[in-house]
XYZ file of C-alpha atoms in Angstrom:
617
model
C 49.709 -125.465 57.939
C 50.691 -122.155 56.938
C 48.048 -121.973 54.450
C 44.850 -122.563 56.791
C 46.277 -120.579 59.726
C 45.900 -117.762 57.424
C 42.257 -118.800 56.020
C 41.415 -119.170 59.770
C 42.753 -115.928 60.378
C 40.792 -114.323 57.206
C 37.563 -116.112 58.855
C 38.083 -114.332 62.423
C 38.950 -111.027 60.583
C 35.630 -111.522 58.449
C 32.908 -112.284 61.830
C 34.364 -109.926 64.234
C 31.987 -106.993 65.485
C 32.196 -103.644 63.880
C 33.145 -100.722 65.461
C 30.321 -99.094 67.615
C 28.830 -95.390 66.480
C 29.909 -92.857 68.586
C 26.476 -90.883 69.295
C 26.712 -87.365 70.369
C 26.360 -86.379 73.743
C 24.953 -82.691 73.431
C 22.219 -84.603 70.963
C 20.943 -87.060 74.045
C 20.596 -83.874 76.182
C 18.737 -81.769 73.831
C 15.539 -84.235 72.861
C 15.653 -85.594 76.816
C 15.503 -81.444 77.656
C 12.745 -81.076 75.248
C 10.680 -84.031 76.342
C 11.434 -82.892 80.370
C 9.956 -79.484 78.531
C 6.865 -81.095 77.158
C 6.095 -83.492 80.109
C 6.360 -80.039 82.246
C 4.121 -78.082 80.350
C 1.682 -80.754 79.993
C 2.328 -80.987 84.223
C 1.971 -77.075 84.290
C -1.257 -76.596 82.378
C -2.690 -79.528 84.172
C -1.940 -78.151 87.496
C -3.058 -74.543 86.795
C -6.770 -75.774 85.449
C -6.712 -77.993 88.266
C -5.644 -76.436 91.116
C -5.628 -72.268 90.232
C -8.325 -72.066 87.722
C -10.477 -75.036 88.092
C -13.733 -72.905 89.059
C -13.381 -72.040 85.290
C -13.993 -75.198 84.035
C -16.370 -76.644 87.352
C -18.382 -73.138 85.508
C -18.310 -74.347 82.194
C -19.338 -77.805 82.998
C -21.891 -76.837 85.191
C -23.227 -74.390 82.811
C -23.685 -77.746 80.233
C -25.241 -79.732 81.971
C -25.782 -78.766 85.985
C -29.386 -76.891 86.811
C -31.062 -75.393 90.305
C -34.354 -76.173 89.283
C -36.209 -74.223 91.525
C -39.411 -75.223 93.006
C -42.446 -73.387 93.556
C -43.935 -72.609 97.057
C -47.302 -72.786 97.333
C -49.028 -69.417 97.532
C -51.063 -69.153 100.428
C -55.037 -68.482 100.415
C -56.745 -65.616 101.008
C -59.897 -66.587 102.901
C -63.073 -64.521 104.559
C -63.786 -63.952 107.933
C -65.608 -67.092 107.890
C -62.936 -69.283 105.821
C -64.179 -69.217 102.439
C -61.601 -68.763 99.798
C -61.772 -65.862 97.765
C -57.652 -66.376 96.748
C -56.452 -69.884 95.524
C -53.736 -71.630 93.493
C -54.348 -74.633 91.423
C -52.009 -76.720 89.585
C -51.588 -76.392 85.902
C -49.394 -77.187 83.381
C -46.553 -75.152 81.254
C -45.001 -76.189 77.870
C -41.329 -75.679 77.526
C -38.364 -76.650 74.607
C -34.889 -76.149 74.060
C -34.148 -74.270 71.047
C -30.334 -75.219 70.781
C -31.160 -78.937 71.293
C -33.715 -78.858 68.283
C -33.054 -78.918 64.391
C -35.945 -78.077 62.421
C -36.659 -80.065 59.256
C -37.324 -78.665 55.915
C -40.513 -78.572 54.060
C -41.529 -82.284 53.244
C -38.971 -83.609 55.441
C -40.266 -85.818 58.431
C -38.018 -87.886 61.663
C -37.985 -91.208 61.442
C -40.511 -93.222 63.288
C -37.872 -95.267 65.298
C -35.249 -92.293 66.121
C -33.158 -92.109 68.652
C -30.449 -90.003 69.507
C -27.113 -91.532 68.853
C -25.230 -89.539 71.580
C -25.852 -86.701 73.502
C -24.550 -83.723 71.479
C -27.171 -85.203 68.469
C -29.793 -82.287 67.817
C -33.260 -83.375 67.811
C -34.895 -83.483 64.589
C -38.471 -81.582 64.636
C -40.445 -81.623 61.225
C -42.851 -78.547 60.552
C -45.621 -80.891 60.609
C -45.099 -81.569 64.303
C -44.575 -77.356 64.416
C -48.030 -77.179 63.138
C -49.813 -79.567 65.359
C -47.782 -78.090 68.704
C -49.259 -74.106 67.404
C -52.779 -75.883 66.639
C -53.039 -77.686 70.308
C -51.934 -74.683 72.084
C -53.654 -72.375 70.237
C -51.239 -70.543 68.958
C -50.941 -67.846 65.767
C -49.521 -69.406 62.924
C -45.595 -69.773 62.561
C -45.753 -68.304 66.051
C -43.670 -71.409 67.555
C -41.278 -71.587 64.338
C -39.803 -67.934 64.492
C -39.448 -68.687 68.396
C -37.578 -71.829 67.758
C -35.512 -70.153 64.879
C -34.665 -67.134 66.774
C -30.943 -66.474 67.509
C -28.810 -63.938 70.369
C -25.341 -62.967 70.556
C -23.667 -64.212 73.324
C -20.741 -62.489 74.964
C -18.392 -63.535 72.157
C -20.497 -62.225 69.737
C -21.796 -65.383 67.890
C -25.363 -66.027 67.332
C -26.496 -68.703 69.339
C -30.186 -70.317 70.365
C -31.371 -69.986 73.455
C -31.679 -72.941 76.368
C -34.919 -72.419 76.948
C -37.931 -71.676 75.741
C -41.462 -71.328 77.428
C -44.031 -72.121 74.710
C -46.996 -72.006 76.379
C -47.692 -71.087 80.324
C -50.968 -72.705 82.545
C -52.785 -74.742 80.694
C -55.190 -77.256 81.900
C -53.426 -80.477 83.223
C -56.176 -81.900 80.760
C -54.498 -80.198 77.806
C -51.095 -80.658 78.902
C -51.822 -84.638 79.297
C -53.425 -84.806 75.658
C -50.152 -82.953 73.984
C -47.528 -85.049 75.854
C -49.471 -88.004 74.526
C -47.962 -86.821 71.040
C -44.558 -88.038 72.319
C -42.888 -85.541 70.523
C -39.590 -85.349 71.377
C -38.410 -81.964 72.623
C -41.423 -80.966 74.565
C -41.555 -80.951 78.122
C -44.184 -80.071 81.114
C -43.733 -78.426 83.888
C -45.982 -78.096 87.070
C -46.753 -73.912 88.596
C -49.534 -72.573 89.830
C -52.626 -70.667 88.933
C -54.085 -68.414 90.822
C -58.024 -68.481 91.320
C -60.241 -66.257 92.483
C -63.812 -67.926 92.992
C -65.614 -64.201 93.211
C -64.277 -62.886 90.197
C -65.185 -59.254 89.730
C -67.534 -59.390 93.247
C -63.665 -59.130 95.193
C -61.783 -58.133 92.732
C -60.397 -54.828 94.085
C -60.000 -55.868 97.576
C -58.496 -59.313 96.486
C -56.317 -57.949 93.339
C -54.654 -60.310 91.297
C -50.834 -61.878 90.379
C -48.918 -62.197 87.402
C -48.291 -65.144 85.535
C -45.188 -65.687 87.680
C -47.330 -65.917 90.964
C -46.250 -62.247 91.926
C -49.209 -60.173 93.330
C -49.761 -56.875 91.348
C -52.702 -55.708 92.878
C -54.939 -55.178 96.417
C -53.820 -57.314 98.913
C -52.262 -60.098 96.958
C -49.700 -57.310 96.182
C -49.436 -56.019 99.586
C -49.391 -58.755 101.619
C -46.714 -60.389 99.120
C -44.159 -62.326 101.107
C -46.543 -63.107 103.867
C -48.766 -65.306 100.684
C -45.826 -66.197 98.439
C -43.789 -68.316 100.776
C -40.460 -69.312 100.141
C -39.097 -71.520 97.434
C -37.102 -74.635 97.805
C -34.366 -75.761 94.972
C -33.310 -79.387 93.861
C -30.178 -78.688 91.690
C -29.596 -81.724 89.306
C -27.195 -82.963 86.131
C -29.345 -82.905 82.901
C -27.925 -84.224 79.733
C -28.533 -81.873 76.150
C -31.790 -83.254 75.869
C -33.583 -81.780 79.481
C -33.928 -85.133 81.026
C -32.247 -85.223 84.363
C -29.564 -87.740 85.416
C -28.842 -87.325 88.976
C -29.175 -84.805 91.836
C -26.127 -83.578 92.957
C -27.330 -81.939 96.383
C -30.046 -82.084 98.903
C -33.496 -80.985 98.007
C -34.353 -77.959 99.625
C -37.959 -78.285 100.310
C -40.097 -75.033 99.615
C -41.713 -72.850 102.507
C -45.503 -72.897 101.615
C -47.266 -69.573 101.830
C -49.408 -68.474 105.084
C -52.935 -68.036 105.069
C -54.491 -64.963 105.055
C -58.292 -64.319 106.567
C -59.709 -60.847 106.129
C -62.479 -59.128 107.064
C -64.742 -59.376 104.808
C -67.639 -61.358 104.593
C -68.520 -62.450 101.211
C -71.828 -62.736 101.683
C -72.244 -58.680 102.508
C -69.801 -57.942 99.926
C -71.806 -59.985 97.233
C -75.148 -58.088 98.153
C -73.070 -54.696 97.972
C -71.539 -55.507 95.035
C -74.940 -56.363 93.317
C -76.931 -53.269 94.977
C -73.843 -50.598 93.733
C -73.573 -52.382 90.128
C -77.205 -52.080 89.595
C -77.566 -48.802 91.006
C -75.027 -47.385 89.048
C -76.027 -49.397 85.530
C -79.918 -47.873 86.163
C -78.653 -44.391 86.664
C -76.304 -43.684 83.661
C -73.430 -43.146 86.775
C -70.292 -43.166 85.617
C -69.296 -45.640 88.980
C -69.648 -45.935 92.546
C -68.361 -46.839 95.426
C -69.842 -48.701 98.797
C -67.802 -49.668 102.186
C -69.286 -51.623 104.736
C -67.721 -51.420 108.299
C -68.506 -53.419 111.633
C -69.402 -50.134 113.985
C -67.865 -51.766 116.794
C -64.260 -52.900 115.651
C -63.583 -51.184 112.758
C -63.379 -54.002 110.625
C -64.163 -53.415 106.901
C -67.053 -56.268 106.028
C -67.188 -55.184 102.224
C -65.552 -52.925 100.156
C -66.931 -52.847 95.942
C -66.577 -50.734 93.421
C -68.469 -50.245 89.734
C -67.506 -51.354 87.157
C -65.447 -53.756 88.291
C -63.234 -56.468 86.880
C -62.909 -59.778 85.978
C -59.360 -61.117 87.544
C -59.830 -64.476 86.603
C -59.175 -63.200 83.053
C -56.370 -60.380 83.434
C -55.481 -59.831 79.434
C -59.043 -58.358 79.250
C -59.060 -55.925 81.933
C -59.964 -52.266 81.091
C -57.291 -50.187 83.079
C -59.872 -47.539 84.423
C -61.761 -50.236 86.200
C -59.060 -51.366 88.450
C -59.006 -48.195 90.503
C -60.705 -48.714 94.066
C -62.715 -45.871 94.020
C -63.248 -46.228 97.747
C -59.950 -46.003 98.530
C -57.858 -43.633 96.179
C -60.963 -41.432 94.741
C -61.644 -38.208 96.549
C -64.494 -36.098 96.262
C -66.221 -33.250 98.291
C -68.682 -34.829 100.773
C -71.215 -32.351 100.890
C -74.014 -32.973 103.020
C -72.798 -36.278 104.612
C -70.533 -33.732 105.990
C -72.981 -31.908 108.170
C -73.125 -34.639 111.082
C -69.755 -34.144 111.672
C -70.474 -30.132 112.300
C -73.182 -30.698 114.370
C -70.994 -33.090 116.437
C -68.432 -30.476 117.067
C -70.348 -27.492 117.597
C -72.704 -30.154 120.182
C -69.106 -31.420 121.786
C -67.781 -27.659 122.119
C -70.947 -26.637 124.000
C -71.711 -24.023 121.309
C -75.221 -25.389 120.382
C -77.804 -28.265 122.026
C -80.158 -30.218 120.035
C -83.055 -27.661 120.758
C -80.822 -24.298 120.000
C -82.823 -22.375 117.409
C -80.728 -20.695 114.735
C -82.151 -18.657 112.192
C -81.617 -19.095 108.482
C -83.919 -16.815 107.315
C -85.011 -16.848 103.609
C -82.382 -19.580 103.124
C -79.731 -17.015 102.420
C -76.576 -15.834 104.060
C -73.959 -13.348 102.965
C -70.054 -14.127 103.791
C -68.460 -11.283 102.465
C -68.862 -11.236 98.357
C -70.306 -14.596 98.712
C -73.528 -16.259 99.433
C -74.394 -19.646 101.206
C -77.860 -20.521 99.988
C -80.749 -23.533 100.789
C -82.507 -25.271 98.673
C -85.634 -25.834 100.436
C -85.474 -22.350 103.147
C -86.302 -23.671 107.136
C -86.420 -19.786 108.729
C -85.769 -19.887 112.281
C -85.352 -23.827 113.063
C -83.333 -25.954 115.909
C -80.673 -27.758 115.538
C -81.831 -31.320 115.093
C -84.367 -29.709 112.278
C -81.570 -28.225 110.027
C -80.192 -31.632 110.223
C -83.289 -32.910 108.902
C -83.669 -30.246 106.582
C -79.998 -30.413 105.205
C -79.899 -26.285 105.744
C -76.640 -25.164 104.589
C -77.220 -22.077 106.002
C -77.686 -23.056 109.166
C -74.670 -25.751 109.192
C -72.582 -23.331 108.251
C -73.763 -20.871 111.157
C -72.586 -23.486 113.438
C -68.856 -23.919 111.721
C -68.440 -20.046 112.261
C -69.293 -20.706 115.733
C -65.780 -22.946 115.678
C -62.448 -21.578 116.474
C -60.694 -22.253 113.641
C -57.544 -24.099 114.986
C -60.342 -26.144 117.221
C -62.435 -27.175 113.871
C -58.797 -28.391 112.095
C -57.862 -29.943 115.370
C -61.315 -32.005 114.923
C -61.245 -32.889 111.501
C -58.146 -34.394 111.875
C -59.243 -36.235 115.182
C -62.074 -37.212 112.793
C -59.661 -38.545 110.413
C -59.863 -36.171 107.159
C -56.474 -35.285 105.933
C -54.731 -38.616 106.573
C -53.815 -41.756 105.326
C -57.074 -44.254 106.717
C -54.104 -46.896 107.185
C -55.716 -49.632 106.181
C -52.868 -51.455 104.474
C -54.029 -50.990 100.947
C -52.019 -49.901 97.962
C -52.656 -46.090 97.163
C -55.342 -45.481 99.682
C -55.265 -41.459 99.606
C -55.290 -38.876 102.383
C -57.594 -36.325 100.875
C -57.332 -32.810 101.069
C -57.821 -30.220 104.006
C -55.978 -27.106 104.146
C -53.925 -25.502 107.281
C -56.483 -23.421 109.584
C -54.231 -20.313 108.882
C -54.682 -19.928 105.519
C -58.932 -20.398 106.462
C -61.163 -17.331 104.620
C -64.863 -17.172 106.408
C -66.166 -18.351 103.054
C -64.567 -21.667 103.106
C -65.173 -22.169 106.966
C -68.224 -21.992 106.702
C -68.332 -24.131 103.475
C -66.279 -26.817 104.846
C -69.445 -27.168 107.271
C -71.157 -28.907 104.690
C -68.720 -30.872 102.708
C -67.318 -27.903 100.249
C -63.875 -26.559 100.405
C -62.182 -30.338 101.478
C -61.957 -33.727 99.735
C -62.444 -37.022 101.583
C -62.432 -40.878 100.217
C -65.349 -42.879 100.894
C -63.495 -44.774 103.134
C -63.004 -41.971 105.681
C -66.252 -40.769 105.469
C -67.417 -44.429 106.493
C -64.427 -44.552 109.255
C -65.869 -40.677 110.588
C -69.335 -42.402 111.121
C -67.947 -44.090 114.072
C -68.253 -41.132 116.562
C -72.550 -41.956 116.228
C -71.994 -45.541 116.349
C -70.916 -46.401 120.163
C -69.636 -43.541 122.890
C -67.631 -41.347 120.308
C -64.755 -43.028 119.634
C -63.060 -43.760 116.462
C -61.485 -47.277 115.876
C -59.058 -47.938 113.281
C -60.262 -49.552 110.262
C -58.988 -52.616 109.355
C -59.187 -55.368 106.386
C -58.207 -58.269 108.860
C -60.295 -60.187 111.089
C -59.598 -59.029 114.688
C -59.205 -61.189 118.170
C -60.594 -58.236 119.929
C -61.171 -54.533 118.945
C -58.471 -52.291 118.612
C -58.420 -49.525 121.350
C -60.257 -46.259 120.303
C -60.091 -42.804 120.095
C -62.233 -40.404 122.058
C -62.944 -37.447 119.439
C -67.035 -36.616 121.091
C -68.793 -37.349 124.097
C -71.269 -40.699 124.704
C -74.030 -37.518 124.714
C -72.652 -36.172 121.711
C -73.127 -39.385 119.917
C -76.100 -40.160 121.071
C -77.808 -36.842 120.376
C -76.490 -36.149 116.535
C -77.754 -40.508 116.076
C -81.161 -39.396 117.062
C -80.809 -36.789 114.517
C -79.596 -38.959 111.810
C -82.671 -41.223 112.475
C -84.614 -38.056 111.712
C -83.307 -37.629 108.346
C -84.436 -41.316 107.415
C -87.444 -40.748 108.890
C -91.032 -38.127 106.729
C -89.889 -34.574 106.827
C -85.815 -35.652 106.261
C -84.222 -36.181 102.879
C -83.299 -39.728 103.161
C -86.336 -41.548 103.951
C -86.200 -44.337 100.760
C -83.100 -45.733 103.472
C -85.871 -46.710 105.871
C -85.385 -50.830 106.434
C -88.371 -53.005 107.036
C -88.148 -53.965 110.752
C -85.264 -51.680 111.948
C -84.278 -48.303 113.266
C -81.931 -47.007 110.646
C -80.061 -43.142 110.189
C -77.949 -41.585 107.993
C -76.967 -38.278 105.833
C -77.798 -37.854 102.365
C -75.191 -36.113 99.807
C -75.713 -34.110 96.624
C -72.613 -32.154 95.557
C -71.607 -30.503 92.591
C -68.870 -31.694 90.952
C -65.975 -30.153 90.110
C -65.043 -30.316 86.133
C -62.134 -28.450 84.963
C -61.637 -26.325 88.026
C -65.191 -25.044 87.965
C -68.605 -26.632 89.170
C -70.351 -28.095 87.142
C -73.796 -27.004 86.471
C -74.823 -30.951 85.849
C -72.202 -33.456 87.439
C -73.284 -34.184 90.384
C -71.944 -36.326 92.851
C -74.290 -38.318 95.223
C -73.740 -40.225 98.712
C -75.286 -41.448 101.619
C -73.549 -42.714 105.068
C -75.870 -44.234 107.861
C -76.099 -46.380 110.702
C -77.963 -49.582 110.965
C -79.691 -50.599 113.444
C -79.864 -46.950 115.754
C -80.952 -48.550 119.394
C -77.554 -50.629 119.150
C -75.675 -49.450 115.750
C -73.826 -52.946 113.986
C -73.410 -51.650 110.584
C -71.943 -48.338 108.837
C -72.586 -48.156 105.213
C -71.258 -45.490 103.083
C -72.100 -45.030 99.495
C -70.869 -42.779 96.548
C -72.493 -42.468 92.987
C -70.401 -40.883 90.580
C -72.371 -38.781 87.923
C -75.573 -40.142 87.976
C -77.754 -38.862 85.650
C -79.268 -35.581 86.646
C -82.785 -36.576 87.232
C -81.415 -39.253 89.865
C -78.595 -36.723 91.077
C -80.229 -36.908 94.559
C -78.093 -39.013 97.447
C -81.604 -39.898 98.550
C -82.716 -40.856 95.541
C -79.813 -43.284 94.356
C -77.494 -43.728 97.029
C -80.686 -43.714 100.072
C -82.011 -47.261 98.547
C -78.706 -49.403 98.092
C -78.213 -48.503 101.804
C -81.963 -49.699 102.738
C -81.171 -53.106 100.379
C -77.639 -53.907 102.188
C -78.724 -53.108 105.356
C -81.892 -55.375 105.333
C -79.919 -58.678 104.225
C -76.754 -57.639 106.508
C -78.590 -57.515 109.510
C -80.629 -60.579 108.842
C -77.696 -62.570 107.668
C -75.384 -61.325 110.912
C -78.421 -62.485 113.069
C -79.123 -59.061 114.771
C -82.775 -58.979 115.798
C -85.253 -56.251 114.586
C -85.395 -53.292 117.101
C -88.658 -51.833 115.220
C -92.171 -53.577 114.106
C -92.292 -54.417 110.235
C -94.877 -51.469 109.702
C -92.010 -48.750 110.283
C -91.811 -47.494 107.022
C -93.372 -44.753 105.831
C -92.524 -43.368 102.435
C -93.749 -40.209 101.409
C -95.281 -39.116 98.124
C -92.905 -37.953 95.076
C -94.431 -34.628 95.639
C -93.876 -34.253 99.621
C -90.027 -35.641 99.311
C -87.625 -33.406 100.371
C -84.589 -33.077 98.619
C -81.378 -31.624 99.370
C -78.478 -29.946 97.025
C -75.447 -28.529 98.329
């Protein structure tokens, strides 16, 4: 018994549970602190991108994959008085790739037919083959696309990176665009803009002027009248994956604001015959340009403006910088003898002279002083509707020393000369003409036939008005009016009506201007010949030659104005070069406006070479 009580006891000793390890308490506290650590860290960062600096990474997302694709308003047109388009846009296509989503290949090194991206941050493989055939189709220089596609920037860390986007080739033909997307190459993308069009090319090109290749006008009145014909565009911002297709919008579309309409003026019928008349007058004579306006005498409104040479704005990369300028508008020039109807108006409107005053002139001379005003073709003692005729200078000037001086500036600015014309075109110029104060006798009396001041075409045209109804002025304008603006007084009905029976004089045997003569119609005008000033001096050759008249005179409709620049010197004459484009414009004006024939169609009477008179101020 003794014996197993102690094997029973040496079996209970043997299975009994060891002792349990003591573990230490600062050791529990020290990993729970550092995972309470961790966990709030992890808490702390999550909570500070979150909540305090989450724009940062809402930026870098959206700067991944978020675009505002903006979208295009479309420009408005630009249309005549009578609603044909001179200005529109058409639809084309533009070519664009991502350089950072693109790996090119190495020489000899093609894609596989069947590739596909595996995931999104996969480049996409382009061999130099496909290179080739994109430079070929789009025509290109050789290598042209590769160095784009290969080019690098810094960005603001300073790495090189590729850029986003790329625009390979801007407005082509939606023909050409369909033909290269049928390539399926993967990596190029279209895009719809607009073109702008101008159906009368170089016929409208300075009134019209033209836009970039962003749609933004540069010139004329597609630069002035800007954000009236641009619009407003809309935006549709989307989620695009590496590759440029989109996923998903992620706002509302905002619709774009189409452009307005814009009707001028013009009518493109009088502005092609213009155009053709100036072009060819200016080609035949050697001239180095020209200029002709066209303005309704009752409203104001400018019917055709055109200038030689001209340009092509259908085709900007070719256009010759000196033949943008609108010589009509920003060139100046002395007016000479186009500027002696406006003398005879104010010394009539003053009360200093009547039609039938006699004046003498003399042998054609005068002395001012050192200086002397001379006439080509001496008139003696003649009236004043003869020295119109006769273009005396000496007798023109007579009457401008008959003028208070302060009165004379007070008119030509009435008148117009000095100012802006207002017309709301780019650069139009003011001209030049001096304070009264500073007024020798010399250039008084010059200024009474066009010497001394400088005048655009376009306020010569605009001065014409005072013949054309009861002596007011209107303000010129390139928009179609409602109603005609209110006038200016500046002469008398009587005024007006006696210096427009003169001007019919000049057109008619005897005057200076009679190749202007219309078949059919009572026409007037002035004839110019001016010496040109060439390096501060005048020139013994340059000449520069204009006509302004009236058309018809019983109820005037038209005033045409017309500057040749340098002609050659045997057609220096204004009646000689500038007399017969206003005869040709005039005749298919009037007949195309409807206005019925005031004279029988055996009114003209030319003259022989030898009999013509001529003028030269």
């Amino acid at each position: 018994m003794a014996l197993m009580s102690k094997a029973a006891g040496n079996r209970g000793a043997r299975f009994s549970s060891p002792p349990k390890a003591k573990l230490e308490r600062w050791r529990v506290w020290v990993v729970l602190g550092g995972l309470l650590m961790l966990l709030s860290g992890l808490l702390g960062r999550g909570l500070y991108l979150q909540v305090w600096n989450d724009g940062f990474l809402q930026d870098q997302g959206d700067a991944r994959y978020r675009r505002t694709l903006k979208l295009e308003a479309n420009r408005g047109m630009i249309t005549d008085r009578n609603g044909e388009p001179l200005a529109i846009s058409t639809p084309v296509q533009s070519i664009w790739m991502s350089p950072r989503s693109m790996a090119v290949l190495s020489a000899g090194q093609t894609r596989p037919v069947d590739w596909k991206p595996a995931n999104d941050d996969e480049l996409i493989p382009m061999s130099l083959e496909e290179i080739k055939k994109l430079e070929k189709h789009l025509q290109l220089a050789p290598n042209e696309l590769l160095k784009k596609l290969s080019a690098s920037r810094k960005n603001s860390q300073g790495k090189e990176v590729k850029s986003d986007f790329l625009w390979v080739k801007r407005h082509i033909s939606p023909t050409d665009a369909k033909s290269l997307m049928a390539m399926k190459i993967p990596g190029v993308y279209s895009q719809t803009e607009y073109r702008r069009y101008y159906p009368a090319g170089e016929v409208m090109a300075h009134i019209i002027g033209f836009t970039d290749i962003d749609g933004k006008g540069q010139e004329g009145f597609e630069l002035t009248r800007e954000k009236m014909l641009a619009g407003k565009p809309g935006s549709r911002t989307v989620i695009r994956d590496r590759r440029g297709y989109i996923v998903e919008d992620v706002s509302t579309i905002i619709p774009p604001q189409e452009g307005q309409t814009l009707q001028l003026s013009i009518d493109r019928r009088i502005q092609y015959l213009a155009y053709r008349e100036l072009k060819n007058a200016v080609e035949t004579s050697g001239a180095v340009g020209g200029a002709i306006v066209v303005l309704d005498a009752r409203t104001g409104e400018v019917l055709a403006l055109a200038n030689a040479p001209s340009y092509n704005p259908n085709s900007r990369a070719k256009i010759d910088p000196s033949h943008k300028r609108n010589r009509a508008l920003t060139d100046l020039y002395e007016p000479g003898s186009t500027m002696k109807a406006i003398t005879v108006a104010m010394a009539l409107n003053a009360g200093k002279v009547t039609p039938q005053t006699v004046i003498q002139t003399g042998n054609g001379t005068m002395a001012i002083g050192p200086n002397r005003v001379k006439d080509d073709h001496p008139v003696g003692a003649a009236t004043v509707e003869h020295i119109m005729q006769k273009s005396s200078n000496v007798g023109t000037a007579k009457m401008a020393l008959m003028m208070d001086r302060e009165a004379a500036w007070n008119f030509y600015k009435d008148v117009g000369f000095g100012e802006v014309p207002h017309t709301g075109f780019p650069g139009e110029a003011a001209g030049r003409l001096r304070p009264w104060k500073n007024w020798r006798p010399i250039e008084e009396a010059t200024m009474g036939f066009g010497y001394g001041m400088s005048v655009s075409l376009m306020q010569m045209a605009r001065s014409y008005q005072l013949f054309a109804g009861n002596g007011e002025i209107h303000p010129v304008t390139f928009t179609k009016l409602v109603a005609p603006a209110p006038g200016k007084q500046v002469v008398s009905a009587k005024t007006a009506e006696q210096v427009r029976k003169m001007l019919e004089m000049v057109t008619l045997p005897g005057g200076t201007a009679t190749r202007a003569q219309v078949v059919g119609y009572r026409v007037g005008g002035k004839t110019g010949t001016a010496k040109k000033l060439v390096n501060g001096a005048y020139s013994d050759t340059a000449r520069v030659a204009s006509f302004v008249g009236l058309a018809p005179i019983s109820d005037p409709r038209l005033i045409v104005a017309i500057m040749i620049d340098e002609p050659s010197f045997a057609l220096r004459y204004g009646g000689l070069v500038a007399a017969p484009i206003f005869s040709s414009v005039v005749a298919g004006s009037l007949r195309m406006l409807g206005v019925p024939p005031d004279a029988p169609t055996t009114n003209i009477f030319l003259p022989s070479q030898e009999l013509e008179v001529k003028e030269e101020t």
